[in-house]
Coordinates of C-alpha atoms in Angstrom, one line a residue:
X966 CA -6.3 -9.3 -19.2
X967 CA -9.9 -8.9 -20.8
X968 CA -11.4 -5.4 -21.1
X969 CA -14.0 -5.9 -18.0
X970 CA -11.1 -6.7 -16.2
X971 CA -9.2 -3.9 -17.0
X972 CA -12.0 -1.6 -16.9
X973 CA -12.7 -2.7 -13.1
X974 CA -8.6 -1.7 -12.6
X975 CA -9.1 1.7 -13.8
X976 CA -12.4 2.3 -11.8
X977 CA -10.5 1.1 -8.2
X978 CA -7.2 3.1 -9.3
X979 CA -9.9 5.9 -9.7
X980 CA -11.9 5.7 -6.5
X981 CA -8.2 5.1 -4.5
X982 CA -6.9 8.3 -5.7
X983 CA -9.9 10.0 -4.5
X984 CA -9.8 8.8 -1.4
X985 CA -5.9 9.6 -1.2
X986 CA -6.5 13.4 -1.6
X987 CA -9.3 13.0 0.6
X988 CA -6.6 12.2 3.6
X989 CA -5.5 15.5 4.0
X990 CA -8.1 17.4 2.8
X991 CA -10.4 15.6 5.7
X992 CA -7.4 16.4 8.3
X993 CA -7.3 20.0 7.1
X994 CA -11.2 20.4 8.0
X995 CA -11.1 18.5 10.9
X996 CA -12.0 19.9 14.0
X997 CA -11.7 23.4 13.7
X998 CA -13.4 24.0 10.4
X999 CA -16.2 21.3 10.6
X1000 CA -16.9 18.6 13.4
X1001 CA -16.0 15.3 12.8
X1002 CA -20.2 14.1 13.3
X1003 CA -20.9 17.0 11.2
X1004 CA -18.7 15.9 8.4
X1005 CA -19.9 12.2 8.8
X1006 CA -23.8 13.0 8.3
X1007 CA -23.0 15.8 5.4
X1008 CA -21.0 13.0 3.3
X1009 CA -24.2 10.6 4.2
X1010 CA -26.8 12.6 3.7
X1011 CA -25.3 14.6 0.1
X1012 CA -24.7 11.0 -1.1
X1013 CA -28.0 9.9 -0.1
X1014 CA -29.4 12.2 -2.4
X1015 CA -26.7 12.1 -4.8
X1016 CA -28.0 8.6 -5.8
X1017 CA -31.9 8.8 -5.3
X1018 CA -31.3 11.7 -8.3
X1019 CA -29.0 10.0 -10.3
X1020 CA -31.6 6.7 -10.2
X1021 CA -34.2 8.7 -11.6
X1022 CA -32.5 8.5 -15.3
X1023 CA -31.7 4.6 -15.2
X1024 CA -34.2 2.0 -15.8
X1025 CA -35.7 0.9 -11.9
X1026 CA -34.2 -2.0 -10.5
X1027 CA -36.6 -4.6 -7.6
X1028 CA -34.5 -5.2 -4.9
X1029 CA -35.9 -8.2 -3.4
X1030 CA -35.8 -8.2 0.8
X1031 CA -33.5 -10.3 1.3
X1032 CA -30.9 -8.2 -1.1
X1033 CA -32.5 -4.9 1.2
X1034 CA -31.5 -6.7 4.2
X1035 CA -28.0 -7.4 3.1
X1036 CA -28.1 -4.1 1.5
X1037 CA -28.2 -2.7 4.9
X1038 CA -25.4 -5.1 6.3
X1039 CA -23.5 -3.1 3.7
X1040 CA -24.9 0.4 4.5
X1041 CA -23.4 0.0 7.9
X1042 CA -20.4 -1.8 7.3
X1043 CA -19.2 0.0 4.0
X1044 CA -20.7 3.6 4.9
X1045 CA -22.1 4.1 7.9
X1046 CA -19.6 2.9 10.9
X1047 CA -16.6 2.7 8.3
X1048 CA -16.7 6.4 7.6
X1049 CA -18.3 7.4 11.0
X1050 CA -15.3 5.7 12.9
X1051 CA -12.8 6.9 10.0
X1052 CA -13.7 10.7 10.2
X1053 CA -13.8 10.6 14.0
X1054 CA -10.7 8.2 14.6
X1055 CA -8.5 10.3 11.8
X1056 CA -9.6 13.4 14.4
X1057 CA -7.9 11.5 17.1
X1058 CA -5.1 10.5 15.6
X1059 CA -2.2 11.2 12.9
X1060 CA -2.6 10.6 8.7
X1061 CA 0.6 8.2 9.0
X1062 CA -0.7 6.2 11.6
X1063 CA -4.2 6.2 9.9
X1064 CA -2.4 5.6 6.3
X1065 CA -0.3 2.5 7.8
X1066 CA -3.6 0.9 9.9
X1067 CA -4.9 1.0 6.6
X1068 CA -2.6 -1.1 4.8
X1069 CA -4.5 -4.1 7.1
X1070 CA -7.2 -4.0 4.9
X1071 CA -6.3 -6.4 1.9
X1072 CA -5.1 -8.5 4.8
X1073 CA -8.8 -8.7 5.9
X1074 CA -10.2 -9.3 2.6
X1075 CA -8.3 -11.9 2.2
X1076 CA -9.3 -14.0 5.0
X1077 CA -12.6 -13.0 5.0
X1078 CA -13.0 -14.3 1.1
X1079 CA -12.0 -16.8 2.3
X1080 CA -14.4 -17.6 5.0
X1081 CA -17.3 -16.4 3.2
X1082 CA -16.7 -16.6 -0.6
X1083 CA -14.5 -19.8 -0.5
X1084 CA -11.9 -17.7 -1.9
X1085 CA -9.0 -19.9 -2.0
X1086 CA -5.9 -18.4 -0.1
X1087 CA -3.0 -19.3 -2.7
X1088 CA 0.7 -18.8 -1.9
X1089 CA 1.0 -15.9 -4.7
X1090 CA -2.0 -14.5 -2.8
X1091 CA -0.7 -14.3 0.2
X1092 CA 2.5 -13.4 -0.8
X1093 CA 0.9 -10.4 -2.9
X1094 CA -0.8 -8.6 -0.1
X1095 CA 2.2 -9.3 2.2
X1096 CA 4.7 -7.4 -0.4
X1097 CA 2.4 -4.6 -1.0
X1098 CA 1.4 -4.5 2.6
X1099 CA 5.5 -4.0 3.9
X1100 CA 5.7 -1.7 0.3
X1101 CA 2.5 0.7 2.2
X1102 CA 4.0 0.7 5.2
X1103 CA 7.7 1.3 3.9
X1104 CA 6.4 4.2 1.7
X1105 CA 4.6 5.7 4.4
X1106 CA 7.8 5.8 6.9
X1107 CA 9.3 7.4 4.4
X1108 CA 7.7 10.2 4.3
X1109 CA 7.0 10.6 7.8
X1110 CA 8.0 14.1 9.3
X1111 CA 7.3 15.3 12.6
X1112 CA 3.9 17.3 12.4
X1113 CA 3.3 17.3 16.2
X1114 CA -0.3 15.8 15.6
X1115 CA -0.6 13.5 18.2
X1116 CA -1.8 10.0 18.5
X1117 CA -4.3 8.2 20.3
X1118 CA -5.2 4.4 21.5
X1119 CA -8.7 5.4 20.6
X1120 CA -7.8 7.2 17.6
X1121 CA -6.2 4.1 16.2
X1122 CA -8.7 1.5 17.3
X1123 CA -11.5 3.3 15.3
X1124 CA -9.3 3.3 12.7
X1125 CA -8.4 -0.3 12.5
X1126 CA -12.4 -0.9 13.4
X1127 CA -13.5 0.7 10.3
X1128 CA -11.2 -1.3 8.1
X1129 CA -11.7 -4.2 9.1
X1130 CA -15.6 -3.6 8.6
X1131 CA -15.2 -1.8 5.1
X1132 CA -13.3 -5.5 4.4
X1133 CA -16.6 -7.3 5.2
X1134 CA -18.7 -4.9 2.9
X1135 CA -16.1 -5.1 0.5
X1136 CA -16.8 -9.3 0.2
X1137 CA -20.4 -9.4 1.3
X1138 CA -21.3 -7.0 -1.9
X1139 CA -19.5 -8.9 -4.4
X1140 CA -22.4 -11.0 -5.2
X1141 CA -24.8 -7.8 -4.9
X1142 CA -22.4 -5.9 -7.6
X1143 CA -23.5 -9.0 -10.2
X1144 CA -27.0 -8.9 -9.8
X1145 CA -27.7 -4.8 -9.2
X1146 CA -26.5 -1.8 -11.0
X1147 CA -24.3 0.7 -8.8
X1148 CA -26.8 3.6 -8.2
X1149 CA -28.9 0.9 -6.9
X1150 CA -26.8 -0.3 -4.4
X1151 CA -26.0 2.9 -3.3
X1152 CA -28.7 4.8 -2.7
X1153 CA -30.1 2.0 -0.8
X1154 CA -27.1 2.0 1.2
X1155 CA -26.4 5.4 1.6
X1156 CA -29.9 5.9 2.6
X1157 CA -29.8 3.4 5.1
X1158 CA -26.8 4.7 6.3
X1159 CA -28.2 8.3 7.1
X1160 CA -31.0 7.3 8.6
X1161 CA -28.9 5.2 11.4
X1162 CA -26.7 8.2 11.7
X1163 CA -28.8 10.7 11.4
X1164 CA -30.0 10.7 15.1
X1165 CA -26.5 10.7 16.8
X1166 CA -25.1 13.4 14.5
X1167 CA -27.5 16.3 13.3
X1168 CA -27.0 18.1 16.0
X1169 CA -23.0 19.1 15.5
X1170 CA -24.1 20.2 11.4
X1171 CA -25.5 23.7 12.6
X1172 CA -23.0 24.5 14.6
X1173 CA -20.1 24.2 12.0
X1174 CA -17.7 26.6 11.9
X1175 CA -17.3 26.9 7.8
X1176 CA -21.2 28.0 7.6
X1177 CA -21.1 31.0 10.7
X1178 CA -17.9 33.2 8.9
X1179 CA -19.3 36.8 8.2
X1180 CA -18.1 35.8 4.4
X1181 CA -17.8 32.4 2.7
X1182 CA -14.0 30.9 2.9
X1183 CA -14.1 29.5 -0.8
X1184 CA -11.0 27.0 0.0
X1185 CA -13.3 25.8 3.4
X1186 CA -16.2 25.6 0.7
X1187 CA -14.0 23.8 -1.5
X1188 CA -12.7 21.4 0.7
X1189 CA -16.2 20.7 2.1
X1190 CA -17.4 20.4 -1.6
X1191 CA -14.4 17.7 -2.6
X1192 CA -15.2 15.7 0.2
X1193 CA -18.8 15.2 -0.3
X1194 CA -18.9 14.8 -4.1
X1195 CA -15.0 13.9 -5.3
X1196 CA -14.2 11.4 -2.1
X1197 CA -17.8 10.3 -1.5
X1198 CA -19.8 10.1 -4.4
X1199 CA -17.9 9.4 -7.2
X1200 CA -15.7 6.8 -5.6
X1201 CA -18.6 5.1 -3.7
X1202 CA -19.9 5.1 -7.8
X1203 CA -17.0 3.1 -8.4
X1204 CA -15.8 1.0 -5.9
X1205 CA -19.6 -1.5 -7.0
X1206 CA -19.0 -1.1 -10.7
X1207 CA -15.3 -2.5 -9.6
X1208 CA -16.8 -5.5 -7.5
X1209 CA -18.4 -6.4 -10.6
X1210 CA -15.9 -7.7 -12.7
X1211 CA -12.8 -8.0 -10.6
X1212 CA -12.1 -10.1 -7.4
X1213 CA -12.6 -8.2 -3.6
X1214 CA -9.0 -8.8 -2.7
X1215 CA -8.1 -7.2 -6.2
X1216 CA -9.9 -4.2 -5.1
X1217 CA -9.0 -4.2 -1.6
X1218 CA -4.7 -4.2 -3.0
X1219 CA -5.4 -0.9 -4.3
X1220 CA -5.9 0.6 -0.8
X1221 CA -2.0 0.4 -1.2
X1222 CA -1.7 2.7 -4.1
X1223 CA -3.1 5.9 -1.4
X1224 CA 0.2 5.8 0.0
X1225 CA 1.6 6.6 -3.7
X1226 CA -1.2 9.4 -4.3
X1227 CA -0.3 11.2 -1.1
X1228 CA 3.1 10.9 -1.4
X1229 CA 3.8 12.2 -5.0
X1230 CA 0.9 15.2 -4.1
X1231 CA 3.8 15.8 -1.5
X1232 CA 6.7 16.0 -3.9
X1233 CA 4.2 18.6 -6.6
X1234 CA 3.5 21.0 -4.1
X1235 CA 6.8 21.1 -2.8
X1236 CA 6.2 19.3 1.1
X1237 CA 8.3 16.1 0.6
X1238 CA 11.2 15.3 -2.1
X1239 CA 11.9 11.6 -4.0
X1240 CA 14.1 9.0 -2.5
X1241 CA 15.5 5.7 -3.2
X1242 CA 13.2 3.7 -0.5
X1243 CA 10.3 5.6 -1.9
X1244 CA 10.6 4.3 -5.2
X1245 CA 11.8 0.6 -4.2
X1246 CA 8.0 1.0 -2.0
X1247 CA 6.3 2.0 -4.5
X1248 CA 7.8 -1.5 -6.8
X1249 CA 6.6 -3.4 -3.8
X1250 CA 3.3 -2.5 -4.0
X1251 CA 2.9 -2.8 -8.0
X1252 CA 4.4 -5.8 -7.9
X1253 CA 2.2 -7.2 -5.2
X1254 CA -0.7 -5.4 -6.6
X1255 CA 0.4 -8.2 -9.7
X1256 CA 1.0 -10.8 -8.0
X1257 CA -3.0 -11.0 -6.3
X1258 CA -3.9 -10.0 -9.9
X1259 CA -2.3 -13.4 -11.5
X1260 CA -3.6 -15.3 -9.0
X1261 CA -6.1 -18.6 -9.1
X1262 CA -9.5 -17.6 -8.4
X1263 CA -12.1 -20.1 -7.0
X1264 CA -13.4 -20.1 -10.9
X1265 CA -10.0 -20.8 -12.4
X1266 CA -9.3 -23.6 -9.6
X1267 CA -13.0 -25.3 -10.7
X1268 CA -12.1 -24.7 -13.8
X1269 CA -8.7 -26.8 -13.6
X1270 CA -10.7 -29.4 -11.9
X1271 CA -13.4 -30.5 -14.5
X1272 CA -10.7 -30.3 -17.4

């Protein structure tokens, strides 16, 4: 493995341990310390600005339209309804069930790099994803305990919904990740993103219970803080520079290592213990991880053919 590559393994392993902390963070907020909407826009909007800053000290990059227009295919499919549906489904339903709908998502990829990227579909491929998919789901079983958070239909629909769109961003901004730097991708997107959601959700941010205590709760502040710079910003930073040098169903297998995350956060602050089946899931998903990692690319299969 050549140091790009490796460097775009670190950056995903990053982002994916952000967003596993994020899980329960997010279900600790939600509803009664901030509204779902109000969570949704804040993330947006901080972002938003976030990245308009952070462009202001790297050389300007022309977006042509056509890359603007795709841009905001992206905004919406990789911020705006994937998040919107994920903060409001994850309301509506439990972290297990979210954490296992999620495991779909290299799935997706898959089949949709196919489609569009003429990604070939090889047997180690598929057999990858399907070993780290059952090593996710396995993992997540096992440390399942009864919380009394309830499910919902509708809950799990947005959930599976906002997967299965954050799969098309994930392969439609592959080529954008080759020809634009990171902050410029996002702070198109995120600004794109805002804007559409902006209308629908304002309303629900002055209400929020965190900002009307008569003094500050620094672990609300905290939690607010983590989840609109450590599992928005940053990881949203990294998930591009990724894209750029390794494949979208590479990136997409580490969704599988969120699972891990949460589980051995679990086992440090005392809430779950190590078992058996946890580490056998937890081989699964490296090992499939590998498997998609060793696989052919369209490159290598050209490649193969004009030798």
């Amino acid at each position: 493995m050549n140091t790009e590559k490796l460097k775009g393994h670190i950056l995903i392993l990053i982002a994916n341990i952000l967003f596993a902390i994020n899980m329960p963070i997010s279900k600790y907020l939600l509803p009664s310390h901030v509204q779902p909407e109000a969570l949704t826009i804040m993330r947006m909007s901080s972002a938003c600005l976030l990245f308009w800053l952070t462009s202001l000290f790297i050389k300007r990059e022309k977006v042509t339209m056509k890359d603007l227009g795709l841009l905001f295919i992206c905004a919406l499919c990789g911020v705006g309804i994937n998040q919107g549906l994920f903060i409001v489904g994850l309301n509506r339903t439990s972290p297990v069930d979210a954490s296992i709908i999620a495991t779909g998502v290299p799935i997706f990829v898959m089949l949709l790099a196919a489609i569009i990227l003429k990604e070939p579909i090889t047997k180690m491929k598929a057999f990858g994803v399907l070993l780290g998919c059952c090593g996710g789901i396995s993992l997540i079983l096992a440390s399942t305990h009864a919380t009394g958070q309830a499910s919902s239909l509708e809950g799990n629909l947005m959930i599976i919904v906002s997967g299965f769109v954050y799969s098309i961003y994930l392969v439609l901004s592959k080529p954008l990740s080759l020809r634009y730097s990171a902050v410029t991708m996002m702070k198109w997107m995120f600004l794109f993103s805002t804007l559409v959601l902006l209308p629908f959700t304002w309303q629900h941010v002055p209400g929020t219970p965190a900002f009307h205590r008569e003094a500050f709760d620094m672990k609300e502040i905290g939690a607010i803080c983590f989840v609109l710079i450590g599992a928005t910003f940053i990881p949203y930073l990294l998930i591009p520079m990724s894209l750029k040098r390794i494949r979208p169903t590479t990136v997409s297998m580490y969704n599988y290592i969120q699972p891990i995350i949460a589980s051995l956060i679990a086992v440090m602050v005392g809430q779950d213990t190590f078992s058996l089946q946890k580490v056998l899931s937890a081989a699964l998903v490296f090992v499939g991880v590998y498997l998609v990692t060793q696989s052919k690319s369209r490159a290598d299969m050209e490649k193969e053919k004009a030798a």
